[in-house]
Structure formats: structure tokens, C-alpha cells
Short mmCIF file of C-alpha atoms and ligand atoms in Angstrom, two decimals:
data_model
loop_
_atom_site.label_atom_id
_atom_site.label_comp_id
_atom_site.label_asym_id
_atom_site.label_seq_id
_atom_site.Cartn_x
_atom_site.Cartn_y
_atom_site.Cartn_z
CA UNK A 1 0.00 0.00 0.00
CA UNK A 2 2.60 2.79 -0.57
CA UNK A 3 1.10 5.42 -2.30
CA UNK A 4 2.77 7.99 -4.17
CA UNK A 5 2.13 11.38 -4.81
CA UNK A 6 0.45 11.92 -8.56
CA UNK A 7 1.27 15.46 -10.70
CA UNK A 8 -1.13 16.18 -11.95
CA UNK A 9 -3.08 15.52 -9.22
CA UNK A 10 -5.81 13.07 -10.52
CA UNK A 11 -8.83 13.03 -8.06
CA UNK A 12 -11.09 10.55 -9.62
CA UNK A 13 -8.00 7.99 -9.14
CA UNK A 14 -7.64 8.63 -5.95
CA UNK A 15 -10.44 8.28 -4.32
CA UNK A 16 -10.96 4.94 -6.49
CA UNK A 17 -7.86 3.82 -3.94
CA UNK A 18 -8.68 0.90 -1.99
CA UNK A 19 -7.96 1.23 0.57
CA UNK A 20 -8.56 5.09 0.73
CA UNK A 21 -6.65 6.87 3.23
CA UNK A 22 -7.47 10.46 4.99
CA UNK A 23 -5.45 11.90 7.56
CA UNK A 24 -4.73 14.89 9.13
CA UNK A 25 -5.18 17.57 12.24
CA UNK A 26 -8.40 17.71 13.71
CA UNK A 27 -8.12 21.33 13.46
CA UNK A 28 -5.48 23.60 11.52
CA UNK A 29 -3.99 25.77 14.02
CA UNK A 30 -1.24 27.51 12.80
CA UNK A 31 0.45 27.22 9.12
CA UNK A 32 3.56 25.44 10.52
CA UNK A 33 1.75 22.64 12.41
CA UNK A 34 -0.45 22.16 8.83
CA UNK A 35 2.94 22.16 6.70
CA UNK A 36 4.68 19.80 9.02
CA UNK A 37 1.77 17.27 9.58
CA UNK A 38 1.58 17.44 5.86
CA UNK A 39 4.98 16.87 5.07
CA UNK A 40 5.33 13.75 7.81
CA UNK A 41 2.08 12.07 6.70
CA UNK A 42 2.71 12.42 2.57
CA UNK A 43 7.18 10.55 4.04
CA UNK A 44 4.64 7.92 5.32
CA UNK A 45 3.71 7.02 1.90
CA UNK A 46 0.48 5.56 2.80
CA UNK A 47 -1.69 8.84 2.97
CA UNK A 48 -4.31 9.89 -0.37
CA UNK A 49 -5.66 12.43 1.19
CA UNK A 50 -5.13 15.48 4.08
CA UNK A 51 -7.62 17.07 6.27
CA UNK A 52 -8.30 19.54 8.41
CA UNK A 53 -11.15 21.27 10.38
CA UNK A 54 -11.18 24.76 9.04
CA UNK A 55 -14.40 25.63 10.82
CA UNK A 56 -15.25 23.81 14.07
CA UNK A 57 -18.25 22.63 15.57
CA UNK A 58 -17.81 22.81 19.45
CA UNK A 59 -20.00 21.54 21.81
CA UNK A 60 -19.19 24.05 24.02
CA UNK A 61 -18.86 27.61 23.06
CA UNK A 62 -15.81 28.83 23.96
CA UNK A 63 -13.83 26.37 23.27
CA UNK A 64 -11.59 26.75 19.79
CA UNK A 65 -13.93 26.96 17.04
CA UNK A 66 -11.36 26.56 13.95
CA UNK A 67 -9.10 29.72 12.41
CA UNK A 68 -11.43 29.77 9.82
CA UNK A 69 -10.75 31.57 6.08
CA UNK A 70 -7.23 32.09 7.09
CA UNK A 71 -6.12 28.60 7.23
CA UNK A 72 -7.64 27.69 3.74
CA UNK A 73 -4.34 29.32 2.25
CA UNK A 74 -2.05 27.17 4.58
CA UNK A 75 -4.08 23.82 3.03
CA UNK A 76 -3.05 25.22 -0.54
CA UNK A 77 0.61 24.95 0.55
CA UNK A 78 0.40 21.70 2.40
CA UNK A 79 -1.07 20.62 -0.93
CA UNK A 80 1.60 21.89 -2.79
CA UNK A 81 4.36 20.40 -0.26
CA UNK A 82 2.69 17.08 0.18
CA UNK A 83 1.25 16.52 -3.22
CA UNK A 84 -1.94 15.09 -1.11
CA UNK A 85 -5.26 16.50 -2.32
CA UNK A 86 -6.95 18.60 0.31
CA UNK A 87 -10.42 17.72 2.60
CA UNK A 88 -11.93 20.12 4.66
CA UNK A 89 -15.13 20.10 6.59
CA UNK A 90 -18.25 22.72 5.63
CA UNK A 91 -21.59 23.66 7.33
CA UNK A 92 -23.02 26.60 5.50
CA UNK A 93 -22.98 28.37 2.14
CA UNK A 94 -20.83 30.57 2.59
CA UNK A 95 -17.59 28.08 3.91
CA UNK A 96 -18.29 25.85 0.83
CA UNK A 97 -17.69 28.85 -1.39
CA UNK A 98 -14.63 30.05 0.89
CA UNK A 99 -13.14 25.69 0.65
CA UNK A 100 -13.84 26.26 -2.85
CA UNK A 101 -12.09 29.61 -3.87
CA UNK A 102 -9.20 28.15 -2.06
CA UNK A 103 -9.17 24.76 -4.55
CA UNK A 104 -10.02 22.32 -1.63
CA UNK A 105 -10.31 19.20 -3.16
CA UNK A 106 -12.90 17.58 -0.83
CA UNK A 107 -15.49 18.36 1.30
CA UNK A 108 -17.07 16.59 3.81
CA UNK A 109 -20.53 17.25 6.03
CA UNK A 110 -20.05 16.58 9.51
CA UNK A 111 -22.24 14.98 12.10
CA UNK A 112 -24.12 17.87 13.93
CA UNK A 113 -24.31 18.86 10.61
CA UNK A 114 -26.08 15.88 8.78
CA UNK A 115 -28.61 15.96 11.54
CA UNK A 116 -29.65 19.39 10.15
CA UNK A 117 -31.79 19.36 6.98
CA UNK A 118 -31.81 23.13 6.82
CA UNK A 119 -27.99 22.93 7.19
CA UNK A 120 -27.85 20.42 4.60
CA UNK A 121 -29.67 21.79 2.26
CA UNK A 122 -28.14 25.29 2.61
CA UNK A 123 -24.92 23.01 1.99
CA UNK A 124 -26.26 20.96 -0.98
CA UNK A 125 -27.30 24.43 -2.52
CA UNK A 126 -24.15 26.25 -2.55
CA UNK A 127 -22.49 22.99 -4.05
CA UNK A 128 -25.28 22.95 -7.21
CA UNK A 129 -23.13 23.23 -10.60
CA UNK A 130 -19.74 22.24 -8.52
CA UNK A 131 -18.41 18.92 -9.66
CA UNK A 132 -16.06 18.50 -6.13
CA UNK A 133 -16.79 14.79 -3.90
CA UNK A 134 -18.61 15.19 -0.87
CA UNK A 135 -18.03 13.07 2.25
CA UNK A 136 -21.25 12.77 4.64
CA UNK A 137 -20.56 11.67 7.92
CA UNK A 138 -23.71 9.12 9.93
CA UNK A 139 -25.66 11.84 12.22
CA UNK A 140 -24.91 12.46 15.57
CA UNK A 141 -28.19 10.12 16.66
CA UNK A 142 -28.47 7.17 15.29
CA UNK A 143 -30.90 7.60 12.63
CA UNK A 144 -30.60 6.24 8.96
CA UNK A 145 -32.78 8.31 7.59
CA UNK A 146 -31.18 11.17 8.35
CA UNK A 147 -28.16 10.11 7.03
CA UNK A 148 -30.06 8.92 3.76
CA UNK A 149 -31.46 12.51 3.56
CA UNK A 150 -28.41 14.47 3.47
CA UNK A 151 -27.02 11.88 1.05
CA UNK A 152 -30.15 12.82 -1.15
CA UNK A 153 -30.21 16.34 -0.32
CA UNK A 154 -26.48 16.36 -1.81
CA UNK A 155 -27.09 14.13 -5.07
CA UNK A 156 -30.05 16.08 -5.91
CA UNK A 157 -27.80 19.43 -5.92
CA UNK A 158 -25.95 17.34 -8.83
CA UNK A 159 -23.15 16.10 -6.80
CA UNK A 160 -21.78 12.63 -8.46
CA UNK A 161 -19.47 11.84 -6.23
CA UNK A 162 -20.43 10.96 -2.91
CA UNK A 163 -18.95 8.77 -0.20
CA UNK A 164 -19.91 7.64 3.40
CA UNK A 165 -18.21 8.24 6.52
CA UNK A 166 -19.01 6.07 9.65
CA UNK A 167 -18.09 8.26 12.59
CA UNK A 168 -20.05 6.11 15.54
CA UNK A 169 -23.60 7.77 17.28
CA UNK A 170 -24.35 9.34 20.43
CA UNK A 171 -25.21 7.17 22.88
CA UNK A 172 -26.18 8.43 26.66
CA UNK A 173 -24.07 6.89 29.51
CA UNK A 174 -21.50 5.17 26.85
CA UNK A 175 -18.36 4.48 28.29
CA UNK A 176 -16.41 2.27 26.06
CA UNK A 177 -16.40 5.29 23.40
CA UNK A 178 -17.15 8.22 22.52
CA UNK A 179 -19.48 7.10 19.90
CA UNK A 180 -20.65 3.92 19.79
CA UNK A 181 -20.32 2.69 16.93
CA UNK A 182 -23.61 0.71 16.11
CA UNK A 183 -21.82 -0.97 12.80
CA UNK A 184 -24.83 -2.69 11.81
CA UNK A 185 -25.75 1.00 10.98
CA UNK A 186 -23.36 1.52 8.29
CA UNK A 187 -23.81 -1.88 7.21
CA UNK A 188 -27.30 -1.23 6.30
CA UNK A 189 -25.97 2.46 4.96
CA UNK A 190 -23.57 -0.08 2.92
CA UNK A 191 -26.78 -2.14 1.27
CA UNK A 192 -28.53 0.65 0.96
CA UNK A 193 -26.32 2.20 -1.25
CA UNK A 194 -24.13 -0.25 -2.55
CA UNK A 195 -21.16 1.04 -4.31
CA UNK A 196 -21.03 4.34 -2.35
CA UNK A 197 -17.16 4.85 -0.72
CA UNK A 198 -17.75 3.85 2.58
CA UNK A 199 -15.07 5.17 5.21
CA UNK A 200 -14.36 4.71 8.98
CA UNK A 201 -13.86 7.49 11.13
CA UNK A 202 -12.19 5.46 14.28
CA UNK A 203 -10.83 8.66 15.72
CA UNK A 204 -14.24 9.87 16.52
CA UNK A 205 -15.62 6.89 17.63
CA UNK A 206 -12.72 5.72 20.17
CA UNK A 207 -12.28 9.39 21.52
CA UNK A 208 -8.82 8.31 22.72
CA UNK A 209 -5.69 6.75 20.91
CA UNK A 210 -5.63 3.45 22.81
CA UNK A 211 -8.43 1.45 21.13
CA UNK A 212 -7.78 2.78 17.59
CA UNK A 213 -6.73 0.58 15.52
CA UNK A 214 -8.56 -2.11 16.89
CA UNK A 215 -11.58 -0.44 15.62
CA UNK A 216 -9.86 0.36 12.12
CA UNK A 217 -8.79 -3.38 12.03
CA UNK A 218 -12.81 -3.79 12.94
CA UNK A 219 -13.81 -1.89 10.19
CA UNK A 220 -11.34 -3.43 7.34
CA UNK A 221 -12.92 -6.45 8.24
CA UNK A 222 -16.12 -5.20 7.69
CA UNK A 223 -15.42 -4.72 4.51
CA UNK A 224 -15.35 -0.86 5.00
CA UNK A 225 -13.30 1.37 1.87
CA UNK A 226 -10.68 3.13 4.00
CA UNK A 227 -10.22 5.21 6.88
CA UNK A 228 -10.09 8.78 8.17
CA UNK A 229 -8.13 9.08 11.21
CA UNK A 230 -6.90 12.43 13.08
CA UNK A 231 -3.28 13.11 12.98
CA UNK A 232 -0.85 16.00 14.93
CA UNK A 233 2.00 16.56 15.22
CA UNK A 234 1.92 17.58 18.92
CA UNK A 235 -1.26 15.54 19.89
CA UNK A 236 -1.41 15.98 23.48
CA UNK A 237 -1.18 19.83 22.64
CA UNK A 238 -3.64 19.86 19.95
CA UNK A 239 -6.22 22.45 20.24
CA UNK A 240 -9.19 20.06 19.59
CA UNK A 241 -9.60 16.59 20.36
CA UNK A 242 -5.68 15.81 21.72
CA UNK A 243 -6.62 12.35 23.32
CA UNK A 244 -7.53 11.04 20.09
CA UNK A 245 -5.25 12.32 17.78
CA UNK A 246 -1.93 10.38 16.78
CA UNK A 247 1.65 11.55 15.61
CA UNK A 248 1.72 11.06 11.32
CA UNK A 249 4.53 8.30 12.64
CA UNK A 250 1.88 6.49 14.63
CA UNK A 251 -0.08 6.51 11.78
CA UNK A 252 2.28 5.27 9.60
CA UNK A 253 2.61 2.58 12.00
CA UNK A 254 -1.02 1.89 12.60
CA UNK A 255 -1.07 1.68 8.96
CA UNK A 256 1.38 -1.24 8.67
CA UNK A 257 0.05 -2.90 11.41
CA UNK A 258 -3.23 -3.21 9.94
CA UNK A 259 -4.21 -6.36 8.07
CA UNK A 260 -6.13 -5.43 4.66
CA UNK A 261 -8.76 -8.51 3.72
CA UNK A 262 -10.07 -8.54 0.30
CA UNK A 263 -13.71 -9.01 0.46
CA UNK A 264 -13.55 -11.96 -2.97
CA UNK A 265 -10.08 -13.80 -3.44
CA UNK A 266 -9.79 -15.84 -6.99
CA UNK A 267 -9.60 -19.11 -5.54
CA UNK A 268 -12.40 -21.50 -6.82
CA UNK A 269 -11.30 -24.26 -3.69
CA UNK A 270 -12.11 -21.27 -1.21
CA UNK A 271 -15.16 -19.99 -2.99
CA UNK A 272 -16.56 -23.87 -3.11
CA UNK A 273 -15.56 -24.56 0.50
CA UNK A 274 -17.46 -20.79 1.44
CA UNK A 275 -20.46 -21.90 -0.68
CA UNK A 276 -20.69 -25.45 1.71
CA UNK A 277 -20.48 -23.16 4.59
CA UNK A 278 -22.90 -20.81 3.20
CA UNK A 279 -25.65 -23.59 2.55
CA UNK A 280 -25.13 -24.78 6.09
CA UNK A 281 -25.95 -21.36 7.48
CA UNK A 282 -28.95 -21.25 5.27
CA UNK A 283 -30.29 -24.79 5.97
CA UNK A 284 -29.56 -23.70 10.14
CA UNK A 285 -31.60 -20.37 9.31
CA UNK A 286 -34.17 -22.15 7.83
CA UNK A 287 -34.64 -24.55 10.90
CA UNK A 288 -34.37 -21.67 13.75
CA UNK A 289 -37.11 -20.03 11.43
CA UNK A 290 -39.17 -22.98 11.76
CA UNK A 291 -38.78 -23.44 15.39
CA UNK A 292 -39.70 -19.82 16.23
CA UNK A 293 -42.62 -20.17 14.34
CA UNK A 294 -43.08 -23.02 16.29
CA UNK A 295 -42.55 -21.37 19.03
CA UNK A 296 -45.32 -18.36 18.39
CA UNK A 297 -48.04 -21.39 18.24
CA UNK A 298 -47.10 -22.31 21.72
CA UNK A 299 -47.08 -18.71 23.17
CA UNK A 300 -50.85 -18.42 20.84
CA UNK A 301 -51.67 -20.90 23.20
CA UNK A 302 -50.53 -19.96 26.10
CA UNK A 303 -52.26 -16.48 25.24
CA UNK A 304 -55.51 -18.49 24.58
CA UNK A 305 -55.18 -19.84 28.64
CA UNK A 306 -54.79 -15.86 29.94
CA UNK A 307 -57.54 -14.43 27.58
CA UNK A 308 -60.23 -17.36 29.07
CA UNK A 309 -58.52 -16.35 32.62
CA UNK A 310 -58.11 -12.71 32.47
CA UNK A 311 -54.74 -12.03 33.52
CA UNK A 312 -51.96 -10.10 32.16
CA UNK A 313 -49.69 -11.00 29.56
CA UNK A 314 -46.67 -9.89 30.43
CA UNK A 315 -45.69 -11.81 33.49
CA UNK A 316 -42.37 -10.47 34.87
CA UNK A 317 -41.38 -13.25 37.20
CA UNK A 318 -41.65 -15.56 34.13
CA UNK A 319 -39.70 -13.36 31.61
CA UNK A 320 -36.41 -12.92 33.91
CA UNK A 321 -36.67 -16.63 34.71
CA UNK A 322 -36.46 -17.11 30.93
CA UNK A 323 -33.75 -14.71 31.06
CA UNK A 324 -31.63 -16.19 33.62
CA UNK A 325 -31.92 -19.67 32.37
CA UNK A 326 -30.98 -18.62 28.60
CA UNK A 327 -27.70 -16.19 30.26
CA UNK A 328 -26.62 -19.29 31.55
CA UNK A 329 -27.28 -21.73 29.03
CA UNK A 330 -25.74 -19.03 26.64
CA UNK A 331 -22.65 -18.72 28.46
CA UNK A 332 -21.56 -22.46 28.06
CA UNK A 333 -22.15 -22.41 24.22
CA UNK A 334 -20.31 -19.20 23.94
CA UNK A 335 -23.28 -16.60 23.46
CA UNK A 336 -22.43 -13.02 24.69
CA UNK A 337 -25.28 -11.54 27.33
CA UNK A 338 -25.36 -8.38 25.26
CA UNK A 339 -26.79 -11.31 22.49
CA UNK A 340 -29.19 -13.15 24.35
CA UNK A 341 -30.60 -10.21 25.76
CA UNK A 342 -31.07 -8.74 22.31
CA UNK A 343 -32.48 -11.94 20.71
CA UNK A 344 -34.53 -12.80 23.50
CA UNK A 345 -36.04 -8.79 23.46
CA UNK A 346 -37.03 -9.79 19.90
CA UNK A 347 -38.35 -13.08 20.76
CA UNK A 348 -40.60 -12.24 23.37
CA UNK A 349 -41.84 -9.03 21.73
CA UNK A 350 -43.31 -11.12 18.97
CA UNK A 351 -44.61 -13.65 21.75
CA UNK A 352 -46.58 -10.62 22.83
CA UNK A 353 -47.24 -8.98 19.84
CA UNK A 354 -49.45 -12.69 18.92
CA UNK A 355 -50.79 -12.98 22.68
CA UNK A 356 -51.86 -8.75 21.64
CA UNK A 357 -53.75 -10.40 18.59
CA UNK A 358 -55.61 -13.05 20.46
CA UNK A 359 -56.74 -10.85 23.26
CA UNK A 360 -58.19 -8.48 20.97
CA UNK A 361 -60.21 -11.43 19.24
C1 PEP B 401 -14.07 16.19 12.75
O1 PEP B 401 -13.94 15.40 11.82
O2 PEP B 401 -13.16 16.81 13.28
C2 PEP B 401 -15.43 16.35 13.33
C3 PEP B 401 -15.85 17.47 13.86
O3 PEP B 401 -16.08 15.20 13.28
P1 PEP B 401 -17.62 14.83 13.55
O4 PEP B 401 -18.43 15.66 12.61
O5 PEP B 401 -17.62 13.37 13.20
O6 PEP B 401 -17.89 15.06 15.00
MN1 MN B 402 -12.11 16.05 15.58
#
């Protein structure tokens, strides 16, 4: 995967890199910390593309909001230094025309922006009759249809290229990370619209440096196009997000240690060995499908008996005792609780959902 600089700088090609690399401060701050991440990330060889947060969406106010307008000159000399295309984030009209005067190469919608469909819009607007790729991060919440919106919002402005970033969701009392992040979201983004770059944003989902690139390994797994990951020179002294960012060497090294699956090999003994697999799954599928069905006959009946006797149907004593008993029967076959509980939710809000229908009969 080393990567080398093109001159002419030919955009289409690189963003058809697989995998597609972005990195870069989480903010500009001053031209000589943009120059000097530049320079270290493009010696990596392994970088396509550099950002940096021009104009910052803080929580907080007072905290440091970006340097705005002034940096986008800094980004045209990183470009020229690095030979790496430029990405920069935009919320409003006016900072896509600003990105654009000053030949940014990319843009890309953050979260507490996607979650806007004024914002977007306004956005999507200002890019009609500009042929530049636009990266849309998932909203803050965890809604797809939000994040299907913008997408639309932005294609219906006239914007061909468009790619995916998977930045993790909000989730109260989340410990773990900063955003969780929910993958069979972006999977479903991923069917949804297949074809569409899809990127990971671990930076913003881990919050801190030391569970990184387990979730980038997580994500090149999954099949995921590439990665955007925050890098600094000084990252404890960055002015935004320092526990998460990582020196360009760290990311060189993250890089390397990363190991990049191919989603289809050309090997007909593998594909025939995955198709056996695949039929086993299928036939398993087809018999848990037939035994939950199975299943909802019993509960019918069971909601038959409380119907003819009055009483409730949701019987808590009973439903943790079916709990308990499937936590430990789970653990010995090597189900997680987090599992269980899920299928089990599921399971028994069918159950009630038919026991609903024959009480209303
Ligand atoms: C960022 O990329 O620095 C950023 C603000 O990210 P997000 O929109 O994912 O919070
Ligand atoms: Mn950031």
C-alpha cells in the first residue's frame, strides 16, 4: 500500500484507492503545524488524502472553534508540499464557497451537521453546478434516515461523487467510546447504497488513541473502503480533540500494522468450501425459522389460557426466569449476554405482539 504522490493531481484515481486513506489535524492551528503534519504524513507514503477542520463545531462555546478563512491558504501549501489532495469540513454556504475559492479538493458534512436538513440543504445548494466529492458523515443520533437525507439532499444538488463516513452515534451513559459505533448502521448504509465509498472514522468513535486501531482493524474487516483518522503533530497539545489524535509516525505505524482482507479472493477451492459453509448457514436459518414459528403457536396458546382467565400478559417473574436460564445456558455455548438479551427482546416481543392479537379477538 505505498502510495505515491500523482502530478497532476488526478482526483477521480484517488479516491478509487482501496484502501482510501485520509489523515490529518483535527483542526489547523497555525500554518507550521499544517505544513509539518503534511509533510510527515505524505514521508509515510500511505496517505491519499489530508484534512483539516477549518471551521469547528464545538459543543461548548468557547472552546476553539477553527481559524477559519485564514487557514484555507495554509491547506493550498500543504497541498503543494505534500502533493496530497486537500479535505476540509463545511456547514453553510458561505464556507463551501470560501473551501472552494481556495481549490479544496474535498469536502465533507459533519455529524451535527447531517442531523440538520436546513444545514444540509443550505450546503447541498451552494455545491449545485460544482463537480467537487462530498463526504457525509452518519448523524450524531443514530438515525438512517437522516443520514439517507443528506445523502439525497447532496445528489439532488448534482453532486456525483459521494462517499460515506461512519463516525459512531451518540449514545447516553456510553463508556467504552465516545461514539458507539452501532456498525450494523453503516452496514445497512452499505446495502442501501451499494457502491457508495464507505469510510471509517475510528478517531471519533474511540475518543482516545488506545483502542484505535482495533476499531480500524474492525472496520477493514467489515469490509469498509478506508479510513479517516486524526493526525498532529503535537497531539497531546492539539487544540481540539488531543486524546484522540496520533503523531503522522503512529499513523504510519497503525497503517502497517493493519491487516487489509479482500472481500472476494480468486480461488475457486475457497469460494466452493465458502459456498458449503454458506448452505449450512442457510439450511440452520431455515430450521431456527421454523422453530420460532413453532414457538409463536405455543405462546398463541398460552395467550388463549390468559384471555379465558383474564390475567396479564406480560408476566415479569416468568420473563427474567427465561432470562436467567438462557444467560446461563448461553454462556456455556459461547453466546455473549449483550446477544441473548437482544435476541430474546425480539423473541418475546413477537410472543406478545401474537398474545396482543388473540386478546383483541
Ligand atoms: C471532525 O472530523 O473533526 C469532526 C468534527 O467530526 P464529527 O463531525 O464526526 O464530530
Ligand atoms: Mn475532531
Amino acid at each position: 500500500m505505498e502510495k505515491t504522490s500523482l502530478a497532476p493531481l488526478d482526483l477521480t484515481a484517488i479516491l478509487a484507492k482501496r484502501p482510501l486513506v485520509i489523515s490529518g489535524p483535527c483542526s489547523a492551528e497555525t500554518e507550521e503545524q499544517v505544513l509539518a503534519t503534511a509533510s510527515q504524513l505524505a514521508a509515510t507514503g500511505k496517505i491519499d488524502i489530508l484534512r483539516a477542520g477549518i471551521w469547528k463545531p464545538r459543543t461548548r462555546p468557547g472552546s476553539f472553534e477553527g481559524v477559519g478563512t485564514k487557514g484555507l491558504p495554509w491547506l493550498q501549501q500543504a497541498k503543494k508540499i505534500s502533493g496530497l489532495p486537500v479535505a476540509v469540513e463545511v456547514a453553510t454556504g458561505k464556507q463551501v464557497e470560501d473551501a472552494l475559492h481556495f481549490g479544496v479538493d474535498v469536502l465533507w458534512i459533519g455529524a451535527r451537521t447531517t442531523v440538520n436538513p436546513f444545514s444540509v440543504q443550505e450546503v447541498a445548494d451552494a455545491l449545485r453546478g460544482v463537480n467537487v466529492p462530498v463526504l457525509i458523515k452518519n448523524p450524531i443520533n443514530p438515525d438512517l434516515e437522516l443520514w439517507i437525507g443528506a445523502v439525497e439532499r447532496v445528489a439532488k444538488a448534482g453532486i456525483e461523487n459521494i462517499g460515506l463516513i461512519h463516525r459512531g452515534f451518540s449514545s447516553y451513559g456510553n463508556t467504552e467510546y465516545r461514539n458507539a459505533p452501532m456498525w450494523h448502521l453503516a452496514i445497512e448504509m452499505k446495502r442501501r447504497h451499494p457502491g457508495m465509498l464507505l469510510i471509517n472514522d475510528p478517531s471519533h468513535i474511540c475518543g482516545r488513541r488506545d483502542i484505535l486501531a482495533e476499531v480500524a482493524q474492525k472496520a477493514i474487516d467489515l469490509d469498509f473502503d478506508g479510513l479517516i483518522v486524526e493526525s498532529h503533530i503535537d497531539p497531546d497539545n492539539a487544540w481540539s480533540d488531543a486524546k484522540q489524535q496520533i503523531t503522522p509516525a503512529q499513523m504510519g505505524a497503525m497503517l502497517e500494522g493493519i491487516i487489509w482482507r479482500k472481500e472476494d479472493i480468486d480461488s475457486e477451492q475457497l469460494h466452493a468450501n465458502m459456498e458449503k459453509l454458506r448452505a449450512q448457514i442457510n439450511q440452520l436459518d431455515d430450521e431456527l425459522m421454523l422453530l420460532l414459528g413453532q414457538r409463536m403457536k405455543i405462546a398463541d396458546q398460552i395467550g388463549q389460557y390468559k384471555k379465558d382467565n383474564n390475567i396479564t400478559i406480560l408476566q415479569t417473574n416468568r420473563w427474567n426466569a427465561i432470562l436467567e436460564r438462557a444467560y446461563a445456558r448461553g454462556e456455556k455455548i459461547g453466546l455473549s449476554k449483550e446477544f441473548i438479551t437482544k435476541y430474546f427482546d425480539a423473541v418475546h416481543m413477537e410472543s406478545i405482539q401474537h398474545q396482543n392479537k388473540i386478546m383483541n379477538s
